[in-house]
Tab-separated table of C-alpha atoms in Angstrom:
chain	number	residue	atom	x	y	z
A	1	MET	CA	-31.232	19.860	171.241
A	2	LYS	CA	-28.808	22.641	172.521
A	3	THR	CA	-26.128	19.934	172.644
A	4	ILE	CA	-26.504	19.188	169.014
A	5	ILE	CA	-26.478	22.836	168.065
A	6	ALA	CA	-23.261	23.342	170.089
A	7	ALA	CA	-21.736	20.296	168.387
A	8	VAL	CA	-22.529	21.677	164.966
A	9	VAL	CA	-21.158	25.155	165.936
A	10	THR	CA	-17.954	23.558	167.245
A	11	CYS	CA	-17.452	21.544	164.046
A	12	MET	CA	-18.014	24.647	161.888
A	13	VAL	CA	-15.553	26.627	163.984
A	14	LEU	CA	-12.925	23.852	163.792
A	15	PHE	CA	-13.472	23.577	159.857
A	16	GLY	CA	-13.019	27.253	159.496
A	17	VAL	CA	-9.861	27.282	161.561
A	18	SER	CA	-8.559	24.421	159.565
A	19	ALA	CA	-9.433	26.055	156.197
A	20	ALA	CA	-7.782	29.231	157.316
A	21	THR	CA	-4.664	27.520	158.473
A	22	THR	CA	-4.453	25.511	155.196
A	23	HIS	CA	-4.956	28.783	153.183
A	24	LEU	CA	-2.105	30.427	155.182
A	25	PHE	CA	0.320	27.695	154.593
A	26	LEU	CA	-0.526	27.583	150.850
A	27	SER	CA	-0.285	31.398	150.275
A	28	GLU	CA	2.956	31.830	152.397
A	29	PRO	CA	6.225	32.214	150.301
A	30	PRO	CA	8.857	29.520	150.699
A	31	ALA	CA	11.267	30.231	153.531
A	32	ASP	CA	14.769	31.160	152.638
A	33	GLU	CA	17.372	28.433	152.975
A	34	GLU	CA	19.689	28.578	155.811
A	35	THR	CA	23.174	29.959	155.012
A	36	GLU	CA	26.346	29.040	156.952
A	37	VAL	CA	28.438	32.014	157.567
A	38	ALA	CA	32.193	31.303	157.982
A	39	GLU	CA	34.640	33.963	158.967
A	40	ASN	CA	37.744	34.071	156.635
A	41	ALA	CA	41.284	35.223	157.324
A	42	GLU	CA	40.370	38.881	156.733
A	43	GLY	CA	37.301	38.607	159.065
A	44	GLU	CA	34.790	38.790	156.230
A	45	GLU	CA	31.749	36.634	156.406
A	46	ILE	CA	30.835	34.571	153.304
A	47	ALA	CA	27.566	33.136	152.745
A	48	ASP	CA	27.631	29.400	151.508
A	49	GLU	CA	24.347	28.249	150.088
A	50	SER	CA	24.158	24.506	150.208
A	51	PRO	CA	22.470	23.116	146.976
A	52	VAL	CA	19.388	21.036	147.510
A	53	ARG	CA	19.492	17.801	145.536
A	54	ALA	CA	16.113	16.986	143.771
A	55	MET	CA	14.923	13.580	144.996
A	56	PRO	CA	13.859	11.331	142.319
A	57	VAL	CA	10.254	10.497	142.090
A	58	ALA	CA	9.271	7.105	142.223
A	59	PHE	CA	6.146	5.792	140.682
A	60	ARG	CA	4.391	2.756	142.118
A	61	PRO	CA	2.368	0.606	139.841
A	62	GLU	CA	-1.286	0.288	140.431
A	63	SER	CA	-0.817	-3.490	140.947
A	64	ALA	CA	2.048	-5.324	142.500
A	65	VAL	CA	4.759	-6.761	139.983
A	66	SER	CA	5.821	-10.273	140.472
A	67	VAL	CA	9.471	-11.516	140.477
A	68	GLU	CA	8.567	-13.636	137.188
A	69	ALA	CA	7.463	-10.468	135.391
A	70	VAL	CA	10.557	-8.758	136.389
A	71	LEU	CA	12.679	-11.774	135.243
A	72	GLN	CA	10.746	-11.877	131.933
A	73	MET	CA	11.372	-8.093	131.445
A	74	SER	CA	15.079	-8.631	132.102
A	75	ASP	CA	15.225	-11.518	129.597
A	76	SER	CA	13.504	-9.387	127.084
A	77	ILE	CA	15.838	-6.477	127.552
A	78	LYS	CA	18.898	-8.921	127.180
A	79	LYS	CA	17.385	-10.338	124.042
A	80	MET	CA	17.011	-6.830	122.596
A	81	GLU	CA	20.595	-6.132	123.558
A	82	GLN	CA	21.740	-9.282	121.732
A	83	GLN	CA	19.718	-8.387	118.732
A	84	MET	CA	21.141	-4.994	118.626
A	85	ALA	CA	24.664	-6.264	118.842
A	86	THR	CA	23.924	-8.839	116.150
A	87	ARG	CA	22.621	-5.975	113.867
A	88	GLN	CA	25.744	-3.959	114.616
A	89	GLN	CA	27.952	-6.945	113.672
A	90	ARG	CA	25.855	-7.430	110.446
A	91	LEU	CA	26.159	-3.707	109.638
A	92	ALA	CA	30.006	-3.872	110.236
A	93	LYS	CA	30.168	-6.903	107.845
A	94	ASP	CA	28.102	-5.140	105.240
A	95	GLU	CA	30.349	-2.057	105.452
A	96	GLN	CA	33.264	-4.284	104.919
A	97	ARG	CA	31.923	-5.946	101.947
A	98	VAL	CA	30.978	-2.605	100.423
A	99	GLN	CA	34.550	-1.436	101.059
A	100	LEU	CA	35.792	-4.511	99.385
A	101	LEU	CA	33.515	-4.000	96.468
A	102	PHE	CA	34.878	-0.272	96.185
A	103	ASP	CA	38.448	-1.618	96.395
A	104	ASP	CA	37.757	-4.227	93.693
A	105	LEU	CA	36.126	-1.535	91.530
A	106	ALA	CA	39.140	0.733	91.970
A	107	THR	CA	41.497	-1.950	91.093
A	108	GLU	CA	39.479	-2.970	87.941
A	109	GLN	CA	39.477	0.696	86.917
A	110	ASP	CA	43.183	0.831	87.319
A	111	GLU	CA	43.630	-2.419	85.349
A	112	LEU	CA	41.334	-1.049	82.482
A	113	ARG	CA	43.107	2.204	82.475
A	114	ALA	CA	46.511	0.402	82.101
A	115	PHE	CA	44.948	-1.921	79.415
A	116	SER	CA	43.708	1.034	77.482
A	117	GLU	CA	47.070	2.770	77.691
A	118	GLY	CA	48.553	-0.443	76.487
A	119	ILE	CA	46.163	-0.666	73.477
A	120	ASP	CA	46.901	3.045	72.584
A	121	ALA	CA	50.661	2.320	72.662
A	122	LYS	CA	50.265	-0.744	70.456
A	123	VAL	CA	47.932	1.161	68.043
A	124	ASP	CA	50.531	3.981	67.838
A	125	MET	CA	53.257	1.146	67.117
A	126	VAL	CA	51.150	-0.290	64.399
A	127	LYS	CA	50.491	3.055	62.759
A	128	ARG	CA	54.208	3.572	62.771
A	129	LEU	CA	54.889	0.149	61.283
A	130	ASN	CA	52.235	0.734	58.683
A	131	SER	CA	53.780	4.035	57.732
A	132	SER	CA	57.281	2.389	57.503
A	133	LEU	CA	55.932	-0.527	55.494
A	134	ARG	CA	54.187	1.887	53.183
A	135	GLU	CA	57.501	3.771	52.558
A	136	THR	CA	59.310	0.431	51.939
A	137	LEU	CA	56.684	-0.633	49.371
A	138	ASP	CA	56.986	2.804	47.704
A	139	GLN	CA	60.716	2.319	47.633
A	140	LEU	CA	60.184	-1.308	46.119
A	141	ASP	CA	57.853	-0.083	43.656
A	142	ALA	CA	60.267	2.670	42.478
A	143	ARG	CA	63.122	0.064	42.247
A	144	LYS	CA	60.816	-2.354	40.379
A	145	ALA	CA	59.876	0.422	37.915
A	146	GLU	CA	63.581	1.198	37.421
A	147	LEU	CA	64.388	-2.528	36.829
A	148	GLN	CA	61.619	-2.676	34.236
A	149	LYS	CA	62.751	0.346	32.527
A	150	LEU	CA	66.372	-0.978	32.473
A	151	GLU	CA	65.081	-4.395	31.220
A	152	LYS	CA	63.129	-2.759	28.519
A	153	ASP	CA	66.092	-0.535	27.491
A	154	THR	CA	68.450	-3.593	27.318
A	155	GLY	CA	65.878	-5.825	25.739
A	156	SER	CA	66.118	-8.511	28.521
A	157	ASP	CA	62.441	-8.444	29.486
A	158	GLU	CA	59.770	-10.841	28.550
A	159	GLN	CA	57.946	-8.438	26.193
A	160	SER	CA	61.133	-7.604	24.399
A	161	GLN	CA	62.080	-11.315	24.192
A	162	GLN	CA	58.714	-12.172	22.876
A	163	GLU	CA	58.845	-9.386	20.293
A	164	ASP	CA	62.467	-10.505	19.145
A	165	MET	CA	61.167	-14.103	18.845
A	166	ASP	CA	58.099	-13.116	16.896
A	167	SER	CA	60.389	-11.157	14.563
A	168	ARG	CA	62.538	-14.127	13.897
A	169	VAL	CA	59.474	-16.328	13.383
A	170	ASN	CA	58.006	-13.991	10.843
A	171	ASP	CA	61.351	-14.064	9.155
A	172	VAL	CA	61.246	-17.819	8.553
A	173	LYS	CA	57.568	-18.301	8.404
A	174	SER	CA	57.067	-18.150	4.777
A	175	TRP	CA	60.065	-20.632	4.275
A	176	PHE	CA	58.546	-22.871	6.885
A	177	ALA	CA	55.200	-22.956	5.319
A	178	GLY	CA	56.486	-24.259	2.092
A	179	LEU	CA	58.025	-27.427	3.562
A	180	GLU	CA	56.453	-30.876	3.614
A	181	ALA	CA	54.841	-31.984	7.024
A	182	GLU	CA	57.812	-34.490	7.615
A	183	GLN	CA	60.404	-31.904	6.927
A	184	ALA	CA	58.735	-29.312	9.101
A	185	ALA	CA	58.483	-32.039	11.849
A	186	ASP	CA	62.233	-32.696	11.553
A	187	TYR	CA	63.177	-29.028	11.813
A	188	LEU	CA	60.844	-28.535	14.884
A	189	LYS	CA	62.426	-31.594	16.453
A	190	GLU	CA	65.859	-30.257	15.754
A	191	PHE	CA	64.873	-26.766	17.288
A	192	ALA	CA	63.437	-28.421	20.471
A	193	ASN	CA	66.663	-30.464	20.890
A	194	ASN	CA	68.857	-27.337	20.657
A	195	GLY	CA	66.863	-25.603	23.400
A	196	LYS	CA	64.628	-23.517	21.335
A	197	LEU	CA	61.274	-25.223	22.145
A	198	ALA	CA	59.561	-21.728	22.511
A	199	PHE	CA	60.807	-20.779	19.076
A	200	ALA	CA	59.536	-24.105	17.730
A	201	ALA	CA	56.129	-23.585	19.441
A	202	SER	CA	55.854	-20.015	18.052
A	203	LEU	CA	56.762	-21.262	14.647
A	204	LEU	CA	54.094	-23.890	14.810
A	205	GLN	CA	51.677	-21.422	16.086
A	206	LYS	CA	51.883	-19.403	12.837
A	207	MET	CA	50.912	-22.228	10.699
A	208	PRO	CA	47.351	-22.832	9.547
A	209	ASP	CA	45.433	-25.348	11.655
A	210	ARG	CA	45.358	-28.102	9.049
A	211	GLN	CA	49.146	-27.816	8.304
A	212	LYS	CA	49.648	-27.803	12.055
A	213	ALA	CA	47.861	-30.997	12.460
A	214	LYS	CA	49.891	-32.690	9.662
A	215	ILE	CA	53.183	-31.628	11.202
A	216	LEU	CA	52.190	-32.968	14.563
A	217	GLU	CA	50.970	-36.226	13.112
A	218	ALA	CA	54.350	-36.504	11.201
A	219	MET	CA	56.372	-36.417	14.339
A	220	SER	CA	57.339	-39.789	15.719
A	221	ASP	CA	58.127	-38.331	19.251
A	222	PRO	CA	54.923	-38.099	21.360
A	223	ILE	CA	56.838	-36.526	24.207
A	224	LEU	CA	57.977	-33.594	21.941
A	225	VAL	CA	54.359	-33.475	20.722
A	226	ASP	CA	53.066	-32.821	24.216
A	227	GLN	CA	55.747	-30.373	24.967
A	228	LEU	CA	54.919	-28.378	21.832
A	229	ILE	CA	51.186	-28.516	22.818
A	230	ASP	CA	52.002	-27.323	26.341
A	231	ALA	CA	54.279	-24.509	24.965
A	232	LEU	CA	51.333	-23.452	22.777
A	233	THR	CA	48.949	-23.520	25.598
A	234	ILE	CA	50.978	-21.335	27.979
A	235	ARG	CA	52.485	-19.123	25.298
A	236	PRO	CA	51.438	-15.539	26.085
A	237	LYS	CA	49.537	-13.654	23.498
A	238	LYS	CA	51.068	-10.596	21.957
A	239	LYS	CA	49.728	-7.334	23.167
């Protein structure tokens, strides 16, 4: 019994000593690092603290990793790197395409701008030509009016000629109306042969319809009859 009690006391003493020693080591501040003192040329001592490198911490897996798992992990990493490289190449190609699109758009904008400027220049040219043409037409209208006035003053215009012919027809209308149909037909034929077809048609136009028909019937020249009828058809009416 005494032996057991002595063993228990001994264990308790050893446990207490061990606990005190552990507490002492844990509560004691860390020792200063040793410094090397070197004497320089002037005899002064310089403390050189040697830096302490932190050692990397290695984590060990709970279970052992096989070589196959390591190879698979390495292959997976290589595949990921290849995928990243492929994506980078695609991104580079996409950037090139976008840049080409921007360049094409810039070129098209320049072409459209040049085309618009060309259209504006052509529009200005057309406006100038239109203005010049309008001035030319105004000048032609003025000259035409002058010519018409000159013809009217000299009696060479169509209206003056028609008025002169009507006046001469009216002078002989009464005499011509008293002739027989055969005589009137002979006179009209003579007028036409002398180049006075318009005068003959005007004179015939002044006759009544019944006498006009008799005169045309008395003519033995169907060609002259057709010419007189055509002249009567196209003869302008007096305004």
